Amino acid sequence: MSRSHRTSEPANPVGSTTATFVGMPSFPHAAADAVGNSQLRRNLRHATHTIRGKRAEVVAEVPDWEALRARAAAIKDATLARLDEHLMTLEDRLTAAGAHVHWARDAEEACRIVTDLVQQTGVDEVVKVKSMATQEIELNEALAAAGVAAWETDLAELIVQLGDDRPSHILVPAIHKGRSEIRQIFSERMAQAGRAAPADLTDEPAALAEAARVHLREKFLRARVAVSGANFAVADTGTLIVLESEGNGRMCLTLPQTLISVVGIEKVVPTWEDLDVFLQLLPRSSTGERMNPYTSMWTGVAEDDGPQDVHVVLVDNGRTTVLEDPVGREALRCIRCSACLNVCPVYERAGGHAYGSVYPGPIGAVLTPQLRGITGALEKSLPYASSLCGACFDACPVRIDIPRLLVHLRTRVVDEGRSGRPSAESVAMRSAEWLFSDARRLTRAQQGVTTAARALRGRTSLGALPWPMSAWSSARDVPVPPQETFRQWWARTHEGRA
Amino acid sequence: MTDAGPERAEAPKRVALFATCFNDTMWPGTPRATVQVLERLGVTVEFPWKQTCCGQMFTNTGYADEAIPLVRGFVDTFEPYAAVVAPSASCVGSVREQYAALARRSGDPGLQRAVEQTTPRVYELSEYLVDVLGVTDVGASFAHRVTYHPTCHSLRMLRVGDKPLQLLRAVEGIEVIELPGADECCGFGGTFAMKNAAVSVAMGSDKARHIRDTGAEVVVASDNSCLAHIGGLLDRGRSGVRWMHLAEVLASTREQPA
Ligand code: SF4
């Protein structure tokens, strides 16, 4: 649900709960803007390179990392191949453990289910522990429209929410914000959202964290309903798992009376043995730690302890369509560790917002067009938001061959455009193919090039070129072509031999 | 992407040169140098005249149908040879990594078989020299300070590892300086350089700065497209750093210095 589709004013006094990604410009434009923002580039570079280094160190400690990656990929593939069975088992076990299971085909249905559940409790605010699925379906906006304020409790998400901004990283949504910016957001916005920040707040990390802690503590103690996501769902036992660093998630998962977990259907793993593999891979790949500080696991309702009213909403929202593509489905292995973002040279310059969804970076470039369909300009541009350098594939703990998926999706973009009016690009590509499909044609065209080169004798570079080559020549010198092609040289020196 | 290069083959001393369309037209010095190095090592080089283009630009931009005739042309041209050598990591990568999928798409089992048989015999120059011929000292002489940029396709698609560096270090008189952030992409990426020009130039500028900071006189790589992009930024910045293909450094001798 986009901001313009709201039926009533948001309940959140801060403004919109979090800005949405709807109506984002296509990647090249958004990225070009970001490239011009040197502060953003510095923040991103510093953060990604720091995590990158830590990740490399702890990955190197594991003697069988490659074997572990291969196992994780195999488990995911096998699970996805029989996803329906595993989901039925999960539902059975969850129900037996006292939880209520709901199925949501798309974002709208998922939002309606959660909103109804919240409204039945009569509250007008909920606390949330980091959940990408709820951001994907834009739950905060839907709740706001129903008069319910949804408060993010992950520190970085809180910063993004109070700043009326959008997340720009999977793990560190406020990666693009500097310390002083965060201080300003806290000082100006916290009071409207609950407990105000202290008047003498400095931009020391400890002071900022303390302000957030006090602010959030008040909300945890007040909240009667929590909304969570899950990193994994073990089918065998009906157990949901959340990994986090701050402990705020644990507060959400234990204090409120009602817990509603919104979980993408690809999060299921069959057994605890399988889970073991991912628990080894995820913290190392994401935060560069051997183990994350908090791992919370819950199975339905525990009598007199924790939430007594437990719901799990299993969300499809395009996932079964992705599953139908034998190449593209590999993207559903993703465990949202963000390792691919941190090594991606394009993400490092373009920033997360340019990808136009809650899933930025290389995984966003292959997941978003598949989940939403290759429909709009943004979705069509995302498969091209990569130089195909392959660093993402090497970093990915579940071995998603992102470069291969990018090329595959580019082919889909072109194939789907074949029925319409031919673009300038497709015309150029077809004439180039005509040229290259016959060596005699190529040789004749080369004669044109060398003739031109002789006219340019003495120059070292070509200067400005007309569109579309101007995209190249505006920043880079263009070499003058040679006066003799290789073919001509070969004919001159090796004639008659081959 | 695969993790390993081709199996070490029997050393065929007769090879077909795949010059690649860009090198043939724009940088003929590179295939010329490749011929010189190979002939100096006693290898008989042939140049099948009907070769054109591997189709990489088409495949990577999504024009798979346009690439298929080029795949067919490639295997028609090179199937008879026991070894094919190309001075371009990205073209070899496209042949070895993408042809199978394109052949499947064509639905022609004959093409699929031909691709299966031909593509494992296509080598990037450093692979052929080190893995097949088993040499690292090719008798070159180049008395300059150089730094080496491992292009993404040589590093992560072909996994050539340090083979180019082994070859460079064996060159007489050379000083090889390590490049900081060597494994980071230069931002060329084929049509990426045009489609996302701003990001491409930002990446390339960082690469050019790292190269300048080494104090090297020459930057060397195994892909002229990446080099032209980096070189275009270096030249625009009046850096004075020269850019050369690995083959040209290896072809350089005391009698005929490059
Ligand atoms: S694609 Fe791989 S590296 Fe990227 S977030 Fe998903 S699991 Fe992590």
Short mmCIF file of C-alpha atoms in Angstrom, two decimals, chain A residues 52 55-56 59-60 65-70 281 284-285 330 333 337-345 362 388-404, chain B residues 1-4 97 150-161 183-184:
data_model
loop_
_atom_site.label_atom_id
_atom_site.label_comp_id
_atom_site.label_asym_id
_atom_site.label_seq_id
_atom_site.Cartn_x
_atom_site.Cartn_y
_atom_site.Cartn_z
CA ARG A 52 33.81 -7.00 4.73
CA ARG A 55 33.58 -11.32 7.57
CA ALA A 56 36.68 -12.44 5.68
CA VAL A 59 35.07 -17.09 7.40
CA ALA A 60 38.73 -17.98 7.07
CA TRP A 65 33.50 -23.24 4.70
CA GLU A 66 33.11 -24.31 1.09
CA ALA A 67 31.60 -27.64 2.09
CA LEU A 68 29.24 -25.84 4.46
CA ARG A 69 28.14 -23.49 1.67
CA ALA A 70 27.49 -26.40 -0.63
CA LEU A 281 26.77 -19.58 8.17
CA ARG A 284 29.69 -15.01 10.07
CA SER A 285 28.30 -13.86 6.73
CA GLU A 330 17.82 -20.00 -6.79
CA ARG A 333 17.77 -19.73 -1.11
CA CYS A 337 22.73 -12.12 5.45
CA SER A 338 23.72 -9.07 3.36
CA ALA A 339 27.20 -10.39 2.56
CA CYS A 340 26.56 -9.72 -1.12
CA LEU A 341 25.77 -6.07 -0.40
CA ASN A 342 28.94 -5.54 1.56
CA VAL A 343 31.21 -6.79 -1.22
CA CYS A 344 29.28 -5.19 -4.09
CA PRO A 345 31.12 -2.29 -5.76
CA PRO A 362 22.88 -7.81 -5.69
CA LEU A 388 28.76 -8.88 -13.35
CA CYS A 389 32.01 -8.85 -11.39
CA GLY A 390 30.98 -11.93 -9.42
CA ALA A 391 32.07 -10.81 -5.95
CA CYS A 392 28.53 -11.45 -4.67
CA PHE A 393 28.60 -15.09 -5.70
CA ASP A 394 31.87 -15.69 -3.88
CA ALA A 395 30.50 -14.10 -0.70
CA CYS A 396 27.07 -15.74 -0.70
CA PRO A 397 26.85 -18.43 2.01
CA VAL A 398 24.17 -20.33 0.09
CA ARG A 399 26.02 -20.10 -3.23
CA ILE A 400 23.43 -18.14 -5.18
CA ASP A 401 25.00 -17.58 -8.60
CA ILE A 402 23.81 -13.99 -8.75
CA PRO A 403 25.70 -13.10 -11.97
CA ARG A 404 24.06 -16.01 -13.75
CA MET B 1 30.36 -19.71 -12.57
CA THR B 2 32.53 -22.67 -11.86
CA ASP B 3 35.36 -22.95 -9.40
CA ALA B 4 37.96 -24.59 -11.60
CA GLU B 97 30.50 -20.31 -18.98
CA PRO B 150 43.22 -8.97 -12.30
CA THR B 151 40.00 -8.41 -14.22
CA CYS B 152 36.87 -9.91 -12.69
CA HIS B 153 36.38 -12.43 -15.48
CA SER B 154 39.92 -13.74 -15.21
CA LEU B 155 39.75 -13.79 -11.43
CA ARG B 156 36.25 -15.04 -10.66
CA MET B 157 34.96 -16.58 -13.89
CA LEU B 158 38.07 -18.34 -15.17
CA ARG B 159 39.84 -18.53 -11.79
CA VAL B 160 43.25 -18.01 -13.38
CA GLY B 161 44.62 -17.24 -9.92
CA ASP B 183 40.30 -7.74 -6.81
CA GLU B 184 37.74 -4.92 -6.91
#
